XYZ file of C-alpha atoms in Angstrom:
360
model
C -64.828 -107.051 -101.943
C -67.504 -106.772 -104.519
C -67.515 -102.994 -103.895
C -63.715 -102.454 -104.028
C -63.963 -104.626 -107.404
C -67.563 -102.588 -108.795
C -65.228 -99.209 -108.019
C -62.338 -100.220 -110.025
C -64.143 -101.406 -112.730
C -65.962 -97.597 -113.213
C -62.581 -96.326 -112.316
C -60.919 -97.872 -115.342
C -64.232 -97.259 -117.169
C -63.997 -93.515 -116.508
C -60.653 -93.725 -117.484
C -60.904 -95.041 -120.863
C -63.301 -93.028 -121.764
C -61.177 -90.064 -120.634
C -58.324 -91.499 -122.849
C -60.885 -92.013 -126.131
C -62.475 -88.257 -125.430
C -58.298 -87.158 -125.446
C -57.417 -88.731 -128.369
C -60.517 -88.126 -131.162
C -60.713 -84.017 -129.865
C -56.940 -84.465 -131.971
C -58.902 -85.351 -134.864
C -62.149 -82.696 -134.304
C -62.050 -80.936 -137.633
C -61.666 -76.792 -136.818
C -64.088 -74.978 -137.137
C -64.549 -72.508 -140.620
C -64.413 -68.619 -140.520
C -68.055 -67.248 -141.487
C -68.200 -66.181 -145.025
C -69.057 -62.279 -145.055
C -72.156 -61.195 -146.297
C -70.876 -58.628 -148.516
C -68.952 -61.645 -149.829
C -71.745 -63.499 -150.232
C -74.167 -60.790 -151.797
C -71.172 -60.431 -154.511
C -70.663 -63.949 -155.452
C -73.968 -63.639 -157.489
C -71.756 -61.449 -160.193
C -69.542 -64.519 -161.008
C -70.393 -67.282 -163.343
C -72.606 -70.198 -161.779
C -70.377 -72.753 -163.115
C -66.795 -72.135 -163.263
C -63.550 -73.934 -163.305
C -62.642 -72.141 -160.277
C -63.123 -69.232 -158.049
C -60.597 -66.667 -156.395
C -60.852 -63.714 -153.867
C -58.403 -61.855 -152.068
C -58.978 -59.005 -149.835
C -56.016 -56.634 -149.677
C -57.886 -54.324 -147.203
C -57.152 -56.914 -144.273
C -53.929 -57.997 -145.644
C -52.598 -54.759 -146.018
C -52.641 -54.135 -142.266
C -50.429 -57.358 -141.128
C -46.891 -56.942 -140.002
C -46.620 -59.860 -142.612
C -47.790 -58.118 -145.613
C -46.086 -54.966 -144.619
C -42.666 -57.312 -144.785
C -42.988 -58.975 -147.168
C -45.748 -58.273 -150.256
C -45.703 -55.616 -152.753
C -47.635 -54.736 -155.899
C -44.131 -56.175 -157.807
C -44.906 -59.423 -156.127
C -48.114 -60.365 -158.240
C -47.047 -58.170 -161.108
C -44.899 -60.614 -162.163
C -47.373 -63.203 -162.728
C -48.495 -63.481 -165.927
C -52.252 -63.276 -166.032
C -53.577 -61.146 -162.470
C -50.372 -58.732 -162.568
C -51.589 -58.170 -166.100
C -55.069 -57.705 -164.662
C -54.297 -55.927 -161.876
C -52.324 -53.113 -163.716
C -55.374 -52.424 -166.059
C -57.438 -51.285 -163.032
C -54.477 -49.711 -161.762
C -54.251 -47.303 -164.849
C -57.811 -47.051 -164.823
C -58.783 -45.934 -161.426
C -55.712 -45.593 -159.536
C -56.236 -47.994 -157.579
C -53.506 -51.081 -156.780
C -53.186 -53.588 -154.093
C -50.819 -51.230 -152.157
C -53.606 -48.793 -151.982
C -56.849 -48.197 -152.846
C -57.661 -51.697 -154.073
C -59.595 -53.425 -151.110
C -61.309 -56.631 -152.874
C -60.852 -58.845 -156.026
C -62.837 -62.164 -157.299
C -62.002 -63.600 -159.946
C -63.546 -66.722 -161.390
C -62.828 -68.611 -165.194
C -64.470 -71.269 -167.270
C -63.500 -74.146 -169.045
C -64.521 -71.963 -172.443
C -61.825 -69.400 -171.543
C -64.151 -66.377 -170.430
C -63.893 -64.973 -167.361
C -65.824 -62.782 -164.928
C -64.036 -60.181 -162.282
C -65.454 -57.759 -159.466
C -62.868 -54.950 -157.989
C -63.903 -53.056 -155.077
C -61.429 -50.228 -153.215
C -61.668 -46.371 -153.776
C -61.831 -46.382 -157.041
C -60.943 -42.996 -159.464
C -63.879 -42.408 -162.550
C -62.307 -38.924 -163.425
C -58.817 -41.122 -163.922
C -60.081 -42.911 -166.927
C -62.278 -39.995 -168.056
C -59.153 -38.513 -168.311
C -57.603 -40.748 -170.108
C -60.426 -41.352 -172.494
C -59.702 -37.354 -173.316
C -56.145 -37.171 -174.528
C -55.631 -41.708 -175.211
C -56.659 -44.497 -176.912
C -55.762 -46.950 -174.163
C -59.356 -47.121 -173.352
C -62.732 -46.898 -176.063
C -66.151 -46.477 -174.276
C -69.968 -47.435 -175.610
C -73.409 -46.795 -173.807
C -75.464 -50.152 -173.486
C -79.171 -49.928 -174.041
C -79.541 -48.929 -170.234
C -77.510 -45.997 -170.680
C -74.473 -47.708 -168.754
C -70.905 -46.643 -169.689
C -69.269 -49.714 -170.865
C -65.393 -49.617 -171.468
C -62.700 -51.656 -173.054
C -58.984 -51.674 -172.923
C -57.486 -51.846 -176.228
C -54.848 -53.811 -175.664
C -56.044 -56.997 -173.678
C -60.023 -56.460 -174.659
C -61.294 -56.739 -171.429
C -64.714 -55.317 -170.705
C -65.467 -53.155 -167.422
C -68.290 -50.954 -166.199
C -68.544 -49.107 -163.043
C -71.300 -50.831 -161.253
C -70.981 -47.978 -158.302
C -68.644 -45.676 -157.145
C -66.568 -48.370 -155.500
C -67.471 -51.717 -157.653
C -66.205 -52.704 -160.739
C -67.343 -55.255 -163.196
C -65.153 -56.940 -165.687
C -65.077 -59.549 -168.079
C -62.890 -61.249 -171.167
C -66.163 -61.661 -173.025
C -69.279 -58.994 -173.648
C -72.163 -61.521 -172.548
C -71.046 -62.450 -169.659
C -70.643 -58.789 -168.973
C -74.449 -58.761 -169.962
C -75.034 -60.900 -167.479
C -73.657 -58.795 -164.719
C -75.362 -55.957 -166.099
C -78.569 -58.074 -165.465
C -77.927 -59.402 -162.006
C -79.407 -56.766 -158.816
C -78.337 -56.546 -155.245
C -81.062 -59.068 -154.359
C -80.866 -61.772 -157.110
C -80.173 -65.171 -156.083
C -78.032 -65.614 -159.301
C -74.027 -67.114 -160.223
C -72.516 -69.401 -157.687
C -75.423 -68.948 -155.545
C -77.458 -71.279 -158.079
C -74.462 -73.995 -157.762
C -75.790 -75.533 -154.757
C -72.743 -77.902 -154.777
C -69.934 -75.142 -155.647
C -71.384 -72.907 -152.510
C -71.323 -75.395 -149.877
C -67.956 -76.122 -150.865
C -67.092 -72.321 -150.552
C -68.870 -72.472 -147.007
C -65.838 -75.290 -146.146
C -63.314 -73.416 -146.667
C -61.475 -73.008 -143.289
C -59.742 -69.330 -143.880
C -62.120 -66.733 -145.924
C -60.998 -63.233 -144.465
C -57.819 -63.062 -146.603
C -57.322 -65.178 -149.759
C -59.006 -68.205 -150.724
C -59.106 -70.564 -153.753
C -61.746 -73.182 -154.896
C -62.529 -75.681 -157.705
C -64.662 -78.829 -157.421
C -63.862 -79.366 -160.944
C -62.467 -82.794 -161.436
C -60.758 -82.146 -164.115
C -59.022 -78.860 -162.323
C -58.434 -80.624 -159.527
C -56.552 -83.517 -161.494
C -54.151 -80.931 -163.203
C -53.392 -79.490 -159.783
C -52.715 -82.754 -158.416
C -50.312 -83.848 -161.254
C -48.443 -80.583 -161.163
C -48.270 -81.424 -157.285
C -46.647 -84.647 -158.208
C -44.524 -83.437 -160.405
C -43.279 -80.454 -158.479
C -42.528 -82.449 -154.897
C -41.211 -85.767 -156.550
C -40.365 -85.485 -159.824
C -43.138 -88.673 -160.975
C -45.803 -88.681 -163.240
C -49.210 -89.852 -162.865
C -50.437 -91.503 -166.346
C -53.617 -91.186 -167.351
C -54.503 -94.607 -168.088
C -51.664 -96.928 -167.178
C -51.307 -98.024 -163.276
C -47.588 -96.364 -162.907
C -46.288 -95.883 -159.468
C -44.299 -93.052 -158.958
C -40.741 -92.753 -160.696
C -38.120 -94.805 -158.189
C -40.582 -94.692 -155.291
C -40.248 -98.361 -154.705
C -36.570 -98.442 -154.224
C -36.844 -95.421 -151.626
C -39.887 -96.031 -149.583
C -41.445 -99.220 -148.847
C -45.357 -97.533 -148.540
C -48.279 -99.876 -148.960
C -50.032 -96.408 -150.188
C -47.147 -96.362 -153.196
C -47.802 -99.506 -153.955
C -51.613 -99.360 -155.051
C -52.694 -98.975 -158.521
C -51.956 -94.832 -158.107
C -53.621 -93.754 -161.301
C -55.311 -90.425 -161.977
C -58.615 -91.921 -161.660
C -58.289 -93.982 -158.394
C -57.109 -89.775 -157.137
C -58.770 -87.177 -158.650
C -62.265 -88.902 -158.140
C -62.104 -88.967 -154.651
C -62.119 -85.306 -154.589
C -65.452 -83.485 -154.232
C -63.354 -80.048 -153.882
C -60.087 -78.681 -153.367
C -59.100 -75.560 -151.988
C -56.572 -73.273 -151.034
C -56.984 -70.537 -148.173
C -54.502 -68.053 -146.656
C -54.868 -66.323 -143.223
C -52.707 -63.446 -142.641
C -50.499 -61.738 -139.717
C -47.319 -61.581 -138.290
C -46.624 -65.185 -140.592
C -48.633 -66.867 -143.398
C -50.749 -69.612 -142.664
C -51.514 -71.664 -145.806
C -53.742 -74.538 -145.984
C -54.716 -76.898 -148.257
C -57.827 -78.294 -148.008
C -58.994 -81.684 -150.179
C -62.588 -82.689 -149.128
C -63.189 -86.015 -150.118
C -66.445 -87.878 -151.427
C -66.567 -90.700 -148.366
C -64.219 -90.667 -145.446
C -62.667 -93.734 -147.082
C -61.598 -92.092 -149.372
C -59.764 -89.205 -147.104
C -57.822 -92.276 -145.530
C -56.494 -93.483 -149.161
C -55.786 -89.487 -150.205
C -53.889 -88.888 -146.955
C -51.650 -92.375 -147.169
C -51.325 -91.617 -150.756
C -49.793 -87.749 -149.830
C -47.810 -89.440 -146.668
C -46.265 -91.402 -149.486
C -45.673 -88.872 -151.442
C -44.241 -86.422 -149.728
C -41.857 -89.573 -147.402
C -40.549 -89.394 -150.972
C -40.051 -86.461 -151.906
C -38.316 -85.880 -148.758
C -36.165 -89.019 -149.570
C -35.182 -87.652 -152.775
C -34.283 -84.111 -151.887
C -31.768 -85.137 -149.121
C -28.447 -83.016 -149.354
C -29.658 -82.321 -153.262
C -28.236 -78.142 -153.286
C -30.780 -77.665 -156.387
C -34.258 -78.588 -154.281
C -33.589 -76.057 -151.391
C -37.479 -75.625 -151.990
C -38.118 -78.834 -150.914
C -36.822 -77.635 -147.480
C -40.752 -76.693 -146.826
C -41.731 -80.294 -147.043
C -39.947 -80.457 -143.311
C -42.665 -78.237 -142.379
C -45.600 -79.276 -143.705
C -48.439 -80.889 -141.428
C -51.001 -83.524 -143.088
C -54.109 -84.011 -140.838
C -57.499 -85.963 -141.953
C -60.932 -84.801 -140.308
C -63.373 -87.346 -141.466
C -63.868 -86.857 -144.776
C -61.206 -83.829 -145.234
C -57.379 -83.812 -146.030
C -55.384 -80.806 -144.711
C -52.224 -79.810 -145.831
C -50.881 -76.724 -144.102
C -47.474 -74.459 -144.056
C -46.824 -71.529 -142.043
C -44.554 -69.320 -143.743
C -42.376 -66.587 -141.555
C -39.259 -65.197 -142.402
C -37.224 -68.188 -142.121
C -38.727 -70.326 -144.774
C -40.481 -67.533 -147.495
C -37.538 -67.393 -149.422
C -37.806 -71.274 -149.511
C -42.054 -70.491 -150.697
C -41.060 -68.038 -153.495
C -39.101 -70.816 -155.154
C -41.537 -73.507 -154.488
C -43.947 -74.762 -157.015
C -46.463 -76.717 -155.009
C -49.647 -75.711 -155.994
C -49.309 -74.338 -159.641
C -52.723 -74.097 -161.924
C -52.413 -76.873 -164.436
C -51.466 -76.570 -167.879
């Protein structure tokens, strides 16, 4: 009897510990694409600390059934600031995201300059060319000898730092800087300790990816997230809940003191990574300073976006918010994930969207 009794108890032993291995591998946190080394070896041309960072490689992209579909050099040249950019180097060198252009970073300040590395096959007897028979371009030697050109109209600064690299900037010394920095120096973002690690995180690097552990940054992208999915406001002092979100969802999370503050300081970074294919996968990933508070971000964004939801029912003006059916929110420890995957039934839904704009 006391064996039958010893066997059932490891039997229901074994079986709860069965159960608890089932239900925390749900809530194992993936595990992050490598960051290239030829990323890595480049990020030492950007500024070490800057309000965010961008790259995009268009090499990969360019060879998914969902780029193919759907993306075209019109797509980004209607945005305001990197369709401006882009074109530059596309009358410069020929090359453009459709072809030729393989890599961009991109990272800003909070002082307004900028710093930018282009890599593709890129065209030097194009802008010698041009510097021939136009004035779109001007051109000065630097005390190295280094060709260093300017384009008239938007005053951006550019040297070739090879045959397939390009170096640009809004301002001349932080183009100095990159004139200073070699293959081997352990310079830019690979000084910010803090800022790298972050960039380690990121769960999707091979395609496009998006950082800032700025907590400023990441409060205007959070309040333009608000606004965009809801319609509230976040005030930056007062304790205001959400506009009407008490008479349309009874959420403990909606009914905390939800001030900029209590949010935007639980962030240590935010980020925003694509992986391309046949779809989009998006993902936004919050990493939090404590993995208490990842448990208030995500009931705060369950709230939010119960809400949103709510308020968009049978509205014909918020087809956009259509995407919110399709969003996933998971929490790993101390990280918040939203993610999307975007195919052909809901990109038309994306292009209207307004989700994750930079803030103003």
């Amino acid at each position: 009897m006391i064996l039958i009794n010893a066997k059932k108890d490891v039997l229901y032993f074994t079986v709860l510990f069965l159960l608890f291995l089932t239900i925390n591998s749900c809530n194992v946190k993936p595990e992050s694409q490598p960051l290239p080394i030829s990323v890595k070896s480049t990020l030492n041309l950007l500024q070490e600390n800057p309000q965010f960072v961008m790259y995009m490689n268009f090499k990969n992209m360019r060879r998914t059934d969902f780029w193919k579909g759907n993306v075209s050099d019109s797509l980004l040249n209607a945005e305001k600031t990197f369709g401006s950019l882009l074109n530059t180097f596309k009358t410069a060198t020929g090359a453009s995201i459709s072809d030729g252009l393989d890599e961009l970073y991109y990272s800003n300040s909070w002082f307004g300059e900028n710093a930018i590395v282009i890599k593709g096959v890129l065209d030097q007897n194009k802008l010698s060319a041009f510097l021939e028979k136009d004035t779109v371009f001007t051109v000065t030697k630097n005390a190295d000898g280094i060709n260093v050109y300017q384009m008239t109209d938007n005053g951006l600064y550019f040297y070739f730092r090879d045959n397939n690299t390009i170096c640009a900037s809004n301002y001349l010394k932080q183009l100095d800087v990159m004139l200073a920095v070699k293959d081997t120096s352990r310079s830019g973002i690979l000084q910010n300790e803090k800022l790298y690690n972050s960039i380690q995180d990121i769960m999707y690097k091979d395609d496009i990816w998006m950082i800032s552990s700025e907590k400023i940054f990441i409060k205007g992208i959070f309040q333009n997230f608000l606004q965009s999915t809801t319609g509230g406001k976040i005030e930056e002092s007062d304790t205001a809940e959400i506009s009407d979100s008490s008479s349309v969802v009874d959420s403990l999370a909606l009914k905390k003191n939800l001030t900029i503050e209590n949010l935007y300081k639980t962030f240590s970074s935010i980020s925003f990574s694509v992986k391309m294919s046949n779809q989009l996968e998006m993902l936004i990933q919050c990493e939090c300073v404590n993995e208490e508070s990842s448990k208030y971000l995500k009931s705060i964004l369950n709230g939010i976006i119960s809400v949103a939801k709510i308020s968009s029912a049978g509205s014909k003006k918020n087809n956009s918010m259509k995407l919110l059916d399709d969003l996933k929110l998971n929490r790993y420890d101390n990280s918040v994930f939203i993610e999307l995957n975007v195919n052909e039934k809901n990109i038309k839904e994306l292009r209207n969207a307004n989700l994750l704009n930079a803030p103003e």
